[in-house]
Tab-separated table of C-alpha atoms and ligand atoms in Angstrom:
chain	number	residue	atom	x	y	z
A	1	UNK	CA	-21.362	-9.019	1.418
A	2	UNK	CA	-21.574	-6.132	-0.642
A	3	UNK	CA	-22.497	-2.633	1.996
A	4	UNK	CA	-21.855	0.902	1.941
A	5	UNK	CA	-20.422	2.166	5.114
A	6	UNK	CA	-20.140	5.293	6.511
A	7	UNK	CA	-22.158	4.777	9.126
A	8	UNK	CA	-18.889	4.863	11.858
A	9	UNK	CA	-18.872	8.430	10.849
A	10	UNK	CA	-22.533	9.686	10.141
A	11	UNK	CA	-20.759	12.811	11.210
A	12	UNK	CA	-18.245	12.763	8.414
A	13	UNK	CA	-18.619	15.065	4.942
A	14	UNK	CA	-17.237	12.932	1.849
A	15	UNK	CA	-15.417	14.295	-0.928
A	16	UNK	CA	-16.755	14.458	-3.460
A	17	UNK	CA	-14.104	16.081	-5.900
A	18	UNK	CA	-15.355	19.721	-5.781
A	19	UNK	CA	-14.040	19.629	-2.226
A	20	UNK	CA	-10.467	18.368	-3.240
A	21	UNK	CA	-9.031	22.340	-3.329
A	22	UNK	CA	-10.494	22.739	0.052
A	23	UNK	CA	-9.930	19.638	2.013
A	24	UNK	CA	-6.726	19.455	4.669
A	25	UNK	CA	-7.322	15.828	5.307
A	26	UNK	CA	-3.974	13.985	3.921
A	27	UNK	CA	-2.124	16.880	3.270
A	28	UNK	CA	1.563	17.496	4.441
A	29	UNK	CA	3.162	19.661	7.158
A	30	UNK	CA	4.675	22.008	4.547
A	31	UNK	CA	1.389	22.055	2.248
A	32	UNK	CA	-0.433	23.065	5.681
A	33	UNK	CA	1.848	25.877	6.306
A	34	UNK	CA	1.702	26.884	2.776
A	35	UNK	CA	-2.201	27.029	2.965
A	36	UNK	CA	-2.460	29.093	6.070
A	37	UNK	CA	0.492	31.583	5.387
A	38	UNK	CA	-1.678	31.720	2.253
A	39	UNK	CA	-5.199	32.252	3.391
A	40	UNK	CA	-4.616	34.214	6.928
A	41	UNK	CA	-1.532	35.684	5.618
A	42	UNK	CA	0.128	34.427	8.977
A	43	UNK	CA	4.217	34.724	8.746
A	44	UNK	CA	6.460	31.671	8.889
A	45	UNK	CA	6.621	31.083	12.226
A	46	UNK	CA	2.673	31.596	13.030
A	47	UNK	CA	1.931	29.192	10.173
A	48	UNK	CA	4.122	26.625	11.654
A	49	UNK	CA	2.708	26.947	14.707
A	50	UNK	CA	-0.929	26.533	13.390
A	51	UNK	CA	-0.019	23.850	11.021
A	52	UNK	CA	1.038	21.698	13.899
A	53	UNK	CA	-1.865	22.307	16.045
A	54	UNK	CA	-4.159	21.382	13.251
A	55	UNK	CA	-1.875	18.040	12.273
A	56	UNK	CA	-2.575	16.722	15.953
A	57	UNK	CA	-6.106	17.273	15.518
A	58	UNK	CA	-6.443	15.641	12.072
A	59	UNK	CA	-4.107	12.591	12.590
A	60	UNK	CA	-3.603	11.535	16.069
A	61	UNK	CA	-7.515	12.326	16.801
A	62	UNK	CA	-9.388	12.243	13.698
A	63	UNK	CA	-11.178	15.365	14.285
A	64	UNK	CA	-13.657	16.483	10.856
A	65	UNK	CA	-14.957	19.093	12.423
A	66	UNK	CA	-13.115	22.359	13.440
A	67	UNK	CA	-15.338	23.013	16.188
A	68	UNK	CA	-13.162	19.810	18.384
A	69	UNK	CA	-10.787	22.125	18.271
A	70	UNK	CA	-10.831	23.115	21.539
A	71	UNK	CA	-7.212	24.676	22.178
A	72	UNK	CA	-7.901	27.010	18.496
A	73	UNK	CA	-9.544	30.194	19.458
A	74	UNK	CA	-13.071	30.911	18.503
A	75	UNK	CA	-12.972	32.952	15.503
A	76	UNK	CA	-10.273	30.848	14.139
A	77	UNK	CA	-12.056	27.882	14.431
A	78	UNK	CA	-14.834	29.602	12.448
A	79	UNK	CA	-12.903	31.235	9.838
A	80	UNK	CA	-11.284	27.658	9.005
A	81	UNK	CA	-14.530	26.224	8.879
A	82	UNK	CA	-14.552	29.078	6.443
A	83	UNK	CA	-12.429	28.497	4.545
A	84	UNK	CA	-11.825	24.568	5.023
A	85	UNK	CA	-13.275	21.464	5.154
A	86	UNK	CA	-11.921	17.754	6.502
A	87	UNK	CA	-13.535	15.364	4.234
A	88	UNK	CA	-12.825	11.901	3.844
A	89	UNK	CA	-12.960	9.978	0.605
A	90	UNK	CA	-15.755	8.219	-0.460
A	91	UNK	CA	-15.549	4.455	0.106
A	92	UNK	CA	-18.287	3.126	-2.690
A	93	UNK	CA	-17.928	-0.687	-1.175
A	94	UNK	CA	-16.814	-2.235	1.683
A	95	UNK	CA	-16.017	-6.071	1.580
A	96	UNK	CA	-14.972	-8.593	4.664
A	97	UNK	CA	-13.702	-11.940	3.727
A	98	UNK	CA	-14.860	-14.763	5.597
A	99	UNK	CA	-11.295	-14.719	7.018
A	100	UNK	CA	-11.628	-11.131	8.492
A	101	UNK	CA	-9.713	-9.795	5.584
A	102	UNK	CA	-11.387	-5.859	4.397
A	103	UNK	CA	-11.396	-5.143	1.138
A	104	UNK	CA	-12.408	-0.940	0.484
A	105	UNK	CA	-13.406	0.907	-2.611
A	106	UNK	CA	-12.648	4.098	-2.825
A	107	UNK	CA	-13.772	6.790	-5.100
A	108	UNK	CA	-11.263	9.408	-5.895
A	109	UNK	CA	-13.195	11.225	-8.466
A	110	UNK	CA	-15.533	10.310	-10.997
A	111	UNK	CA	-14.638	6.960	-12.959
A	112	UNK	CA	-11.377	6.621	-10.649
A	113	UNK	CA	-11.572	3.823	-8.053
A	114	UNK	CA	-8.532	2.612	-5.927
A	115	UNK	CA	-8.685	-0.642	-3.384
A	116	UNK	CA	-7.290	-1.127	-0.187
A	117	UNK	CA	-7.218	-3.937	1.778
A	118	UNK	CA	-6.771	-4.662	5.419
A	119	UNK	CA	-5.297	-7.965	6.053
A	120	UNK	CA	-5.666	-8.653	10.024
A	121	UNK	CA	-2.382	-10.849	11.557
A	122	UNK	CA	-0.387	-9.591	9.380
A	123	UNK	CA	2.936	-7.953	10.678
A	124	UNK	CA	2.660	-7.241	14.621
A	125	UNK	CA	-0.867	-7.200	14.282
A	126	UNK	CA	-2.643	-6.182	10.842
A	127	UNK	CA	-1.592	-4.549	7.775
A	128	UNK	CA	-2.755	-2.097	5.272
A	129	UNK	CA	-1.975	-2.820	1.586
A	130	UNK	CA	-2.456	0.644	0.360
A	131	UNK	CA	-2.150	1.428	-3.685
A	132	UNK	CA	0.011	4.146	-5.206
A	133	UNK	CA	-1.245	4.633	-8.764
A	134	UNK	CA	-4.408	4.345	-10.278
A	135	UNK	CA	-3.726	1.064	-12.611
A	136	UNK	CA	-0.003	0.082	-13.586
A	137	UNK	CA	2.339	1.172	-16.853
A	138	UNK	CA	4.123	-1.966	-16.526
A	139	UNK	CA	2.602	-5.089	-17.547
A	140	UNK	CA	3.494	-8.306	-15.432
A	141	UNK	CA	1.921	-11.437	-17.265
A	142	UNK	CA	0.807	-12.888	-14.077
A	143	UNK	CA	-0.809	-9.442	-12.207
A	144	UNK	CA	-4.756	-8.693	-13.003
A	145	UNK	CA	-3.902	-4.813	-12.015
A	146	UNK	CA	-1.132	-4.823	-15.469
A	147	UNK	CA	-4.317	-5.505	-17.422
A	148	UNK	CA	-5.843	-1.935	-16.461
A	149	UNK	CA	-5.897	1.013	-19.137
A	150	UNK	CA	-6.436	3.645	-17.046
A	151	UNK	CA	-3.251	4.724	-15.140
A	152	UNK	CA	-2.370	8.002	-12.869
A	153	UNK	CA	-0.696	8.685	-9.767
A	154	UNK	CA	-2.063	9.301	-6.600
A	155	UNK	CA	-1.798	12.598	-4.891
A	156	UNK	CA	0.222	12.187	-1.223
A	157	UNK	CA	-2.789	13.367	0.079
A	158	UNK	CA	-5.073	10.305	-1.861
A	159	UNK	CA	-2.525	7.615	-0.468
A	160	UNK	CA	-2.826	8.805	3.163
A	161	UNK	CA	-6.852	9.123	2.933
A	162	UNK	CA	-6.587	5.692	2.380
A	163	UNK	CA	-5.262	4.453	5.559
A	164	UNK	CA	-7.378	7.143	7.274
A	165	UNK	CA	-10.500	5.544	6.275
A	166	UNK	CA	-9.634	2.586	7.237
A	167	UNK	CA	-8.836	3.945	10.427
A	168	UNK	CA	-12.031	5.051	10.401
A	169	UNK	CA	-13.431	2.268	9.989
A	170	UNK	CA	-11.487	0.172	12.176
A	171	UNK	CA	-12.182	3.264	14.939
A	172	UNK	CA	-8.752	3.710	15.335
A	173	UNK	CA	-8.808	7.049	17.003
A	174	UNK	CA	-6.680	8.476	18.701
A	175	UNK	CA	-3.828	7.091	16.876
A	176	UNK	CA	-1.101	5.027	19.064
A	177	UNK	CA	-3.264	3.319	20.881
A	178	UNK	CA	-2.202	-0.017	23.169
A	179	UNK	CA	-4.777	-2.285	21.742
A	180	UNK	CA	-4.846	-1.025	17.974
A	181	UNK	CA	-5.429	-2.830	14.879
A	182	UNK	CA	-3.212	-1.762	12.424
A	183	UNK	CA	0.784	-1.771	12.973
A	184	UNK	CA	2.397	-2.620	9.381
A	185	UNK	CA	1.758	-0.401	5.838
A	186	UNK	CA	2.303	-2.088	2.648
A	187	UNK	CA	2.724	-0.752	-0.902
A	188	UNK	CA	1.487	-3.551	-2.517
A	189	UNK	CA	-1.404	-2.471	-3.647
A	190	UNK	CA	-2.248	-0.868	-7.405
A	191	UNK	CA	0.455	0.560	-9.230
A	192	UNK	CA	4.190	1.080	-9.302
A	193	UNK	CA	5.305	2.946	-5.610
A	194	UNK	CA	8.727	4.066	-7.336
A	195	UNK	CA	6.931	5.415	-10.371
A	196	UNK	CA	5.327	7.759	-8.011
A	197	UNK	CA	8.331	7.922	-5.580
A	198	UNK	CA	7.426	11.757	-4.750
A	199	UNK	CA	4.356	11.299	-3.583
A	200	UNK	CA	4.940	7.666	-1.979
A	201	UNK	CA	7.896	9.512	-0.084
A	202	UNK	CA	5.770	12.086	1.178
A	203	UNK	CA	2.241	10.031	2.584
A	204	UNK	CA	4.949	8.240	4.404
A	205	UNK	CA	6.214	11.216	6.281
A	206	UNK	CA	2.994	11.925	6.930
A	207	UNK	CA	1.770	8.452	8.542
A	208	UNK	CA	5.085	8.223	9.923
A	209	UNK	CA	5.087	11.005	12.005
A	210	UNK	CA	5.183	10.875	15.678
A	211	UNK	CA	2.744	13.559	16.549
A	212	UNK	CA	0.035	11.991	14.498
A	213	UNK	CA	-0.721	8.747	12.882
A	214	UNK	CA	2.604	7.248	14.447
A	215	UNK	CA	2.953	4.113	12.238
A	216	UNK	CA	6.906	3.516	12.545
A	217	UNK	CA	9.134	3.448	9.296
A	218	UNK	CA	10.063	-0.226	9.919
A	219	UNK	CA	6.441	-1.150	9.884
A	220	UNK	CA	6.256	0.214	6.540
A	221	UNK	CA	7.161	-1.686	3.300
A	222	UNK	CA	7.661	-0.390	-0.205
A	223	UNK	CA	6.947	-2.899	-2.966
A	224	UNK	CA	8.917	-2.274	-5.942
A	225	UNK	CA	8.867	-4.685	-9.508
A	226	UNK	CA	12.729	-3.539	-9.839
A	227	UNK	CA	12.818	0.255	-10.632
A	228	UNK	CA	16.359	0.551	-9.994
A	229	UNK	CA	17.605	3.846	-10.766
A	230	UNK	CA	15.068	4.903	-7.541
A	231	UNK	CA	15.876	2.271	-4.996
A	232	UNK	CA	18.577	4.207	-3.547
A	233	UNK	CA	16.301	7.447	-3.490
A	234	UNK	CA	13.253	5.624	-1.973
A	235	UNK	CA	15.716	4.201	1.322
A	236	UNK	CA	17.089	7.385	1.267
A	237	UNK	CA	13.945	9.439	1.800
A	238	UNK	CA	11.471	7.389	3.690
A	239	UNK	CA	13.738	4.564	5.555
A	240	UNK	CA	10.965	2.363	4.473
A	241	UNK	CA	11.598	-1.458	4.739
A	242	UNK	CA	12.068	-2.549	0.821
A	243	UNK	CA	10.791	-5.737	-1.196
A	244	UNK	CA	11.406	-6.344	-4.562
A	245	UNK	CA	9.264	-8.908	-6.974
A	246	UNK	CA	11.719	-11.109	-7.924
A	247	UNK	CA	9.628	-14.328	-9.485
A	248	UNK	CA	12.694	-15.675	-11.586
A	249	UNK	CA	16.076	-16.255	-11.261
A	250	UNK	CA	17.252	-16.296	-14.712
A	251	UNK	CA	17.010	-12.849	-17.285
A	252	UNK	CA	15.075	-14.693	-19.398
A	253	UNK	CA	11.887	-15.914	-18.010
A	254	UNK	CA	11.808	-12.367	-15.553
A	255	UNK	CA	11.871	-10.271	-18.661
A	256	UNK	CA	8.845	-12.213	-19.719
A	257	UNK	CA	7.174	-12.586	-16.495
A	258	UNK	CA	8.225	-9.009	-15.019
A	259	UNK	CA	8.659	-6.995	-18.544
A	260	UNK	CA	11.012	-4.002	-16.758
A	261	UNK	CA	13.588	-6.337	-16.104
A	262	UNK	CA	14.575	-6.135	-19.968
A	263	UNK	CA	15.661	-2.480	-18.314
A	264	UNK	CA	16.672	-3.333	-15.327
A	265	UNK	CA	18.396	-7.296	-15.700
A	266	UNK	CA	18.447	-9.398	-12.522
A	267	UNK	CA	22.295	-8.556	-11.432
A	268	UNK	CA	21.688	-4.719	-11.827
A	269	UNK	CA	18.561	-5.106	-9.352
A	270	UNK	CA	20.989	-7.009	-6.805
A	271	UNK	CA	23.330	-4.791	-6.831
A	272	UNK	CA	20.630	-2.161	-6.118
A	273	UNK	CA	19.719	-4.168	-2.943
A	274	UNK	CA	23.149	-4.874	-1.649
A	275	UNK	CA	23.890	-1.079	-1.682
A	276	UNK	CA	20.122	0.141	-0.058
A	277	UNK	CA	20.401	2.748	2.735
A	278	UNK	CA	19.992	0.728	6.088
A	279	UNK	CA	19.951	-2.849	5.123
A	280	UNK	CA	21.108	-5.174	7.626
A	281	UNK	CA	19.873	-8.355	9.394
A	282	UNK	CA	17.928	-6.220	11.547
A	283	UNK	CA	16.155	-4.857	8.318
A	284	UNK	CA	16.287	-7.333	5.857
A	285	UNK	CA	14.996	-6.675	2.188
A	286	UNK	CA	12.337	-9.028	1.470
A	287	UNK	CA	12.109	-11.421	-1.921
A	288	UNK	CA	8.774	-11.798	-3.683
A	289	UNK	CA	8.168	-14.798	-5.626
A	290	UNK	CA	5.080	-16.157	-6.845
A	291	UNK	CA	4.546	-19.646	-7.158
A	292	UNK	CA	3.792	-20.714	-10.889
A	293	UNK	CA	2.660	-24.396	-11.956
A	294	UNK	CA	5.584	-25.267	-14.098
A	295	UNK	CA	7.051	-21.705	-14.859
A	296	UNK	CA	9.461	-20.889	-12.096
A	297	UNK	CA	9.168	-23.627	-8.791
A	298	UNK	CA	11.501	-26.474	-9.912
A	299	UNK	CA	14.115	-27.568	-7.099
A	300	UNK	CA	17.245	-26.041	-9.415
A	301	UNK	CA	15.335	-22.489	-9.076
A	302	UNK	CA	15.284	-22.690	-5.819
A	303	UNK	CA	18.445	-23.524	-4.998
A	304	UNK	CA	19.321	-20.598	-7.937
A	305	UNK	CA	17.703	-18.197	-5.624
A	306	UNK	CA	19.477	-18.920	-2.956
A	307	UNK	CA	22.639	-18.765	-5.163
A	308	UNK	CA	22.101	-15.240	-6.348
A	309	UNK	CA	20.675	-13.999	-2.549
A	310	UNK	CA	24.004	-14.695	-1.199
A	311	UNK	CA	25.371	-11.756	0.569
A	312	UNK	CA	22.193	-9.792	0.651
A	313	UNK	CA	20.342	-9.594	4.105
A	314	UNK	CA	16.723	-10.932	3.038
A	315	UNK	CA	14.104	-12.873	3.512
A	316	UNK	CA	12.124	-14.587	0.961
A	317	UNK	CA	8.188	-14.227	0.562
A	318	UNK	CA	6.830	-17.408	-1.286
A	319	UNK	CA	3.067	-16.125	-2.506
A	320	UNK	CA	1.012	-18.956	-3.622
A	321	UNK	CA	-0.237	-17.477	-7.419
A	322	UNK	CA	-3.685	-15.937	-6.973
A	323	UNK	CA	-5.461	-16.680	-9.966
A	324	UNK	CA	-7.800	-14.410	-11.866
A	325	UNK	CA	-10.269	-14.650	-15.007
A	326	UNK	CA	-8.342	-15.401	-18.187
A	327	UNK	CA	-4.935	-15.745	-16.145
A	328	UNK	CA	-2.238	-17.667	-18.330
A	329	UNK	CA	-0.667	-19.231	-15.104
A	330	UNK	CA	-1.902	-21.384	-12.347
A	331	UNK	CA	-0.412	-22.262	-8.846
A	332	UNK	CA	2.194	-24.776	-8.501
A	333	UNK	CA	0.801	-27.267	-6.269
A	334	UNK	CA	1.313	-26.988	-2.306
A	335	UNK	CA	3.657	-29.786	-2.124
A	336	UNK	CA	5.724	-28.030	-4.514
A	337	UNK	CA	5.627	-24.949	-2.430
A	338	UNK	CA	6.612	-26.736	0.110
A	339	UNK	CA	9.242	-28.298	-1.209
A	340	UNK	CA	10.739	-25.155	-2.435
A	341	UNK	CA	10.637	-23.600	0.896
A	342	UNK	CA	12.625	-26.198	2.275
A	343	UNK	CA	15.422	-25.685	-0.032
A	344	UNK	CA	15.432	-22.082	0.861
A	345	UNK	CA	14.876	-22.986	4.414
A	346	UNK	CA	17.674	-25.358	4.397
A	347	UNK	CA	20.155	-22.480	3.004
A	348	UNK	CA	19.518	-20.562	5.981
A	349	UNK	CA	16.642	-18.158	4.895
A	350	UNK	CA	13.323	-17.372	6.739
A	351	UNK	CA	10.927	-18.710	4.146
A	352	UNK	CA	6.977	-17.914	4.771
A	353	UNK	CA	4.583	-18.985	2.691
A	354	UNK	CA	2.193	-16.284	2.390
A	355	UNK	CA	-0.879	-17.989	3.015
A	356	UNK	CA	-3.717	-16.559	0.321
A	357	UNK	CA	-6.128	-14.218	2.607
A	358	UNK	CA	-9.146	-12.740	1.106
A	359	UNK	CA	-9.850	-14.916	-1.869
A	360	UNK	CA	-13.578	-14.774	-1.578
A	361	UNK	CA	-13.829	-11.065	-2.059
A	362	UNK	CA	-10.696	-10.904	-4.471
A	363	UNK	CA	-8.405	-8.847	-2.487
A	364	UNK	CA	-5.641	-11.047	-2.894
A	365	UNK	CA	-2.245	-9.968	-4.109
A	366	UNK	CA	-2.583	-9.392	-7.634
A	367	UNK	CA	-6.312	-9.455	-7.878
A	368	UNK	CA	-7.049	-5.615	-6.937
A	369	UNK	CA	-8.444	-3.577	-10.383
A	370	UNK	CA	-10.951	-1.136	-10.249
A	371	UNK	CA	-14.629	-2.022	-10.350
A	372	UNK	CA	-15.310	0.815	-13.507
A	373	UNK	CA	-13.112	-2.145	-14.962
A	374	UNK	CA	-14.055	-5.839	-13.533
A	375	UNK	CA	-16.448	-7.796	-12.614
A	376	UNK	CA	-17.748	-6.764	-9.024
A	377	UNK	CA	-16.529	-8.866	-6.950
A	378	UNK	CA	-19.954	-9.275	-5.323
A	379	UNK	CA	-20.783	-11.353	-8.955
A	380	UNK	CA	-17.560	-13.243	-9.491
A	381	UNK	CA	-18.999	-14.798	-6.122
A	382	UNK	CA	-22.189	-15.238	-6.663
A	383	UNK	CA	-21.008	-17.331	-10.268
A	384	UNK	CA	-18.801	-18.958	-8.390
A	385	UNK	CA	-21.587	-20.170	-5.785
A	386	UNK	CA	-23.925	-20.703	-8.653
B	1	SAH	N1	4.034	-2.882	-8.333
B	1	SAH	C1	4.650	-3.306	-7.140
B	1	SAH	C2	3.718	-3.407	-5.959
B	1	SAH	C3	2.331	-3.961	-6.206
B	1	SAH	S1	2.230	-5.657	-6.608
B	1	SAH	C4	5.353	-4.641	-7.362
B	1	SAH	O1	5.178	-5.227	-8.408
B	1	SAH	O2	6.109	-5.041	-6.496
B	1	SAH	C5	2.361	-6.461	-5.024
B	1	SAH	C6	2.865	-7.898	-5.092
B	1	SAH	O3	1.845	-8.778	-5.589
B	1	SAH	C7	4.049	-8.078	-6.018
B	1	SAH	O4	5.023	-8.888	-5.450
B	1	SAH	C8	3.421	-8.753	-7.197
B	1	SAH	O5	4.388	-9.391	-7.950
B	1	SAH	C9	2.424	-9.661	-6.532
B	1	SAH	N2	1.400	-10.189	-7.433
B	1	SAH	C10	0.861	-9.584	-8.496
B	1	SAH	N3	-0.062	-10.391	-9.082
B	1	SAH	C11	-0.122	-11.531	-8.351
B	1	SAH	C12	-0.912	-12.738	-8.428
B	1	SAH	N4	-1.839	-12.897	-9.361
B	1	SAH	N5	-0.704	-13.677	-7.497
B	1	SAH	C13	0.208	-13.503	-6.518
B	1	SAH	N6	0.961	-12.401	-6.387
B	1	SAH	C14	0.810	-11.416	-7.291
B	2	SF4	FE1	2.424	-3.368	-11.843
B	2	SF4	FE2	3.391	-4.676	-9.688
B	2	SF4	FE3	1.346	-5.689	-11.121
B	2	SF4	FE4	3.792	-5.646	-12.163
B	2	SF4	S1	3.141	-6.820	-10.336
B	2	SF4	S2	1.900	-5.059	-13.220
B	2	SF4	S3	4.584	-3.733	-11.358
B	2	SF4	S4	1.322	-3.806	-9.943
């Protein structure tokens, strides 16, 4: 079910690019400041001041419209509206999986599409998979999103619009609410998180933060293929709870699987994870393997894995290989799976199987790319039914 939905917000302007200089949704506390010092020539401490009234308006209410604004004086208000707009990004599809899984489009600019997709049960109670780049440099064999040519970073600002639309559309103002829908944020989404570590570091200070969307740091997950020289940074910065795409246990099969690991070799990455900021058994660093037919999900790998985990506090994420047009892998049968697990279980590690959510619409790990790109999902379906 293909729809375009705005219709929570009728109220709400889109952005359509030309509004991108203009626009304070997403933006950071210090960009905030900046702007106002800038535009109302307002010292330091009168910017501050304004920037944080304006944050609490934006992100724990979802105001768009200056005019809510009801503790801003009059002519302020107006010259912002001025000046200003709050503008959400366009979402060009919308997509629910017969398992209540969302899958959003959303336009950044013309011919520049990112997904994210809300996955409900997922952590306390639902998680955002949120992307960080436009396409990926790096070129798993087994990930659709390696396949994609066009690559860029996303702005701080572009990341946190992300989970604000959702919150749109899952009406999830006034942020911190009892009953709300999404707890956990996951960069697992398009891209590489620590080739953008900048801007990854700084959409999570803004979600973070207490006084306005209020999702906590330990609800938040960075997924990283094995950029080592910025683990330490990203725990460092954010405090965000780490996973790392293992897939192999053996240099020679992850350098052809996950190509950066002819950088960055296994024992280098696991080094990186013994010494990240705050990892304990309270926070444990969680292992991503996918399950390939034959590749990587003997018995001897599994007990391998648990070999080279010892000493590290983690839990291990088996995820069932989500298969995609012209894939050169398929999934190792569930009895397999489960048979792994149970070696890992046995060896004392928590051991979910991540069961495959949102197949239907492909919003599946591994399956996001940008429609200017693939097949719409909409027809992939519509084959498959035919
Ligand atoms: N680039 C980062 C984060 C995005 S990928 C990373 O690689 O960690 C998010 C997760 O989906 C990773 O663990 C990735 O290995 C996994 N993944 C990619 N393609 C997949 C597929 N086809 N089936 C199952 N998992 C996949
Ligand atoms: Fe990029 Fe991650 Fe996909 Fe590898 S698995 S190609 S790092 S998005």
């Amino acid at each position: 079910m293909a729809e375009l939905d705005l219709t929570n917000r009728p109220d709400v302007q889109v952005n359509d690019g030309d509004l991108s200089t203009r626009n304070l949704s997403g933006l950071t506390k210090t960009e905030l400041r900046a702007l106002f010092a800038d535009t109302f020539g307002l010292d330091a401490k009168k910017a501050k001041m304004r920037a944080n009234q304006i944050w609490r308006w934006i992100y724990q209410h979802g105001a768009t419209d200056f005019e809510a604004m009801t503790d801003i004086a009059k002519d302020m208000r107006a010259g912002l509206a001025e000046k200003f707009v709050i503008a959400r990004p366009e979402v060009t599809e919308r997509l629910v999986s017969t398992d209540g899984t969302r899958k959003y489009l959303i336009r950044l600019g013309p011919g520049i599409e990112v997904e994210c997709v809300y996955i409900p049960d997922v952590g306390r109670v639902g998680a955002l998979c949120v992307s960080s780049q436009v396409g990926c440099t790096l070129n798993c064999t087994f990930c659709h999103t390696g396949t994609q040519k066009l690559v860029r970073n996303l702005t701080s600002a572009e990341i946190v619009n992300q989970v604000i639309a959702v919150k749109d559309d899952l009406e999830e103002w006034p942020s911190g609410g009892e009953d709300r829908l999404l707890s956990n944020i996951v960069f697992m989404g398009m891209g590489e998180p620590l080739y953008n570590l900048d801007n990854v570091a700084a959409a999570i200070d803004v979600i973070s933060d207490g006084d306005g969307i209020s999702l906590s740091r330990r609800r938040i997950t960075v997924s990283t293929s094995g950029v080592v020289p910025q683990m330490h940074d990203l725990g460092e910065e954010t405090s965000a709870m780490l996973a790392i795409s293992l897939h192999a246990t053996n240099n020679d099969l992850r350098d052809e699987l996950v190509p950066i690991n002819r950088k960055y070799p296994i024992a280098e990455l696991l080094d990186a994870c013994r010494n990240y900021p705050g990892a304990s058994n309270a926070r444990r660093i969680t292992f991503e393997y996918v399950m390939l037919k034959d590749i990587n999900d003997s018995d001897a790998e599994a007990r391998e894995l648990v070999r080279l985990l010892k000493g590290i506090p983690a839990k291990i994420n088996l995820i069932p290989f989500n298969p995609w047009p012209g894939a050169p892998y398929e999934c190792s049968s569930w009895e397999r799976i489960e048979a792994f697990a149970e070696i890992v279980n046995r060896a004392g590690y928590a051991s979910p199987i991540r069961t495959p959510r949102g197949r239907d619409i492909f919003a599946a790990c591994g399956q996001l790319k940008s429609e200017s790109v693939k097949k719409r999902a909409s027809d992939v379906r519509r084959e498959a039914a035919g």
